[in-house]
Short mmCIF file of C-alpha atoms in Angstrom, two decimals:
data_model
loop_
_atom_site.label_atom_id
_atom_site.label_comp_id
_atom_site.label_asym_id
_atom_site.label_seq_id
_atom_site.Cartn_x
_atom_site.Cartn_y
_atom_site.Cartn_z
CA UNK A 28 -15.57 -24.58 -23.49
CA UNK A 29 -17.45 -22.72 -20.74
CA UNK A 30 -16.84 -25.64 -18.35
CA UNK A 31 -13.09 -25.49 -19.03
CA UNK A 32 -13.01 -21.77 -18.28
CA UNK A 33 -14.95 -22.31 -15.06
CA UNK A 34 -12.66 -25.16 -14.00
CA UNK A 35 -9.59 -23.02 -14.69
CA UNK A 36 -11.02 -20.08 -12.74
CA UNK A 37 -11.86 -22.31 -9.78
CA UNK A 38 -8.37 -23.82 -9.86
CA UNK A 39 -6.82 -20.36 -9.66
CA UNK A 40 -9.00 -19.43 -6.71
CA UNK A 41 -8.18 -22.68 -4.96
CA UNK A 42 -4.40 -22.22 -5.16
CA UNK A 43 -2.90 -22.35 -1.67
CA UNK A 44 -2.15 -19.02 -0.05
CA UNK A 45 1.37 -20.24 0.76
CA UNK A 46 2.22 -20.17 -2.95
CA UNK A 47 3.07 -16.53 -2.35
CA UNK A 48 5.21 -15.28 0.50
CA UNK A 49 3.01 -14.32 3.44
CA UNK A 50 3.76 -10.90 4.86
CA UNK A 51 4.25 -10.30 8.56
CA UNK A 52 1.08 -8.19 8.57
CA UNK A 53 -0.95 -11.04 7.02
CA UNK A 54 0.50 -13.56 9.45
CA UNK A 55 -0.22 -11.37 12.47
CA UNK A 56 -3.75 -10.61 11.28
CA UNK A 57 -4.51 -14.33 11.01
CA UNK A 58 -2.79 -15.14 14.32
CA UNK A 59 -4.64 -12.35 16.14
CA UNK A 60 -7.98 -13.41 14.63
CA UNK A 61 -7.38 -16.98 15.81
CA UNK A 62 -6.37 -15.76 19.26
CA UNK A 63 -9.55 -13.68 19.50
CA UNK A 64 -11.66 -16.76 18.69
CA UNK A 65 -10.12 -18.67 21.58
CA UNK A 66 -11.26 -22.28 21.72
CA UNK A 67 -13.58 -21.61 18.78
CA UNK A 68 -10.50 -21.35 16.54
CA UNK A 69 -10.05 -25.13 16.67
CA UNK A 70 -10.62 -26.50 13.22
CA UNK A 71 -9.97 -23.19 11.47
CA UNK A 72 -8.05 -23.66 8.23
CA UNK A 73 -5.89 -20.69 9.24
CA UNK A 74 -4.26 -22.79 11.96
CA UNK A 75 -2.95 -25.19 9.34
CA UNK A 76 -2.00 -22.32 7.05
CA UNK A 77 0.12 -20.61 9.72
CA UNK A 78 1.64 -23.91 10.82
CA UNK A 79 2.58 -24.81 7.24
CA UNK A 80 4.03 -21.35 6.70
CA UNK A 81 6.29 -21.70 9.72
CA UNK A 82 7.27 -25.30 8.92
CA UNK A 83 8.26 -24.26 5.39
CA UNK A 84 10.29 -21.31 6.64
CA UNK A 85 11.92 -23.40 9.37
CA UNK A 86 12.94 -26.08 6.90
CA UNK A 87 14.42 -23.49 4.51
CA UNK A 88 16.26 -21.86 7.41
CA UNK A 89 17.80 -25.16 8.55
CA UNK A 90 18.79 -25.97 4.96
CA UNK A 91 20.47 -22.56 4.58
CA UNK A 92 22.34 -22.91 7.89
CA UNK A 93 23.50 -26.45 7.09
CA UNK A 94 24.45 -25.45 3.54
CA UNK A 95 26.58 -22.56 4.73
CA UNK A 96 28.35 -24.76 7.27
CA UNK A 97 28.91 -27.52 4.71
CA UNK A 98 30.43 -24.97 2.33
CA UNK A 99 32.76 -23.73 5.05
CA UNK A 100 31.01 -20.37 5.37
CA UNK A 101 29.84 -18.81 8.60
CA UNK A 102 26.05 -18.98 8.57
CA UNK A 103 24.10 -15.77 9.03
CA UNK A 104 23.02 -17.00 12.50
CA UNK A 105 24.14 -19.75 14.86
CA UNK A 106 21.21 -21.34 16.67
CA UNK A 107 21.77 -24.05 19.27
CA UNK A 108 21.46 -27.64 17.98
CA UNK A 109 17.98 -28.75 16.98
CA UNK A 110 16.19 -30.31 19.93
CA UNK A 111 18.09 -28.25 22.49
CA UNK A 112 15.90 -26.40 24.99
CA UNK A 113 17.87 -23.26 24.13
CA UNK A 114 16.80 -23.67 20.49
CA UNK A 115 13.12 -23.34 21.36
CA UNK A 116 11.57 -20.08 20.24
CA UNK A 117 8.29 -19.84 22.12
CA UNK A 118 5.17 -18.70 20.34
CA UNK A 119 4.59 -15.70 22.59
CA UNK A 120 8.18 -14.49 22.25
CA UNK A 121 8.11 -14.99 18.49
CA UNK A 122 4.80 -13.11 18.13
CA UNK A 123 6.19 -10.30 20.29
CA UNK A 124 9.17 -10.06 17.93
CA UNK A 125 6.83 -9.89 14.94
CA UNK A 126 4.59 -7.29 16.60
CA UNK A 127 7.66 -5.12 17.24
CA UNK A 128 8.04 -4.66 13.48
CA UNK A 129 6.53 -1.27 12.49
CA UNK A 130 3.20 -1.72 10.65
CA UNK A 131 4.41 -0.14 7.41
CA UNK A 132 7.39 -2.49 7.34
CA UNK A 133 5.26 -5.49 8.38
CA UNK A 134 3.09 -5.04 5.27
CA UNK A 135 6.10 -5.40 2.97
CA UNK A 136 8.27 -7.86 4.92
CA UNK A 137 7.86 -11.55 4.19
CA UNK A 138 7.59 -13.96 7.09
CA UNK A 139 10.75 -15.65 5.86
CA UNK A 140 12.72 -12.40 5.98
CA UNK A 141 11.33 -11.59 9.43
CA UNK A 142 12.12 -15.07 10.75
CA UNK A 143 15.68 -14.91 9.48
CA UNK A 144 16.15 -11.45 11.03
CA UNK A 145 14.76 -12.66 14.37
CA UNK A 146 17.05 -15.68 14.33
CA UNK A 147 20.04 -13.49 13.43
CA UNK A 148 19.27 -11.22 16.38
CA UNK A 149 18.60 -14.04 18.86
CA UNK A 150 21.44 -16.32 17.78
CA UNK A 151 24.34 -14.27 16.39
CA UNK A 152 27.50 -16.12 15.40
#
């Protein structure tokens, strides 16, 4: 019985951090910590965590845009076609947009909400 409890407790601790929405403040803290490490950040699990977070958000964003268009609705933003050089949102520019969010708001804003707001501002319809 004790082994089952221990296994359950370890499973809860091992749940991926992306199971919950990452806040802008959490994302920036991890990104800034990686940046401060420089080349020593290679191999850090936080690199994969941030990459996965952005891939998940990007996929949801594309699905929402395509879904709105397929339903005949105007999407909330109109980015250039995928693969276009105009569609690229550079890391530095994106981080600058995130850092422009006031700290109190960054603590309560999910990365998904921030990404959608940035895309809406950069690519209005």
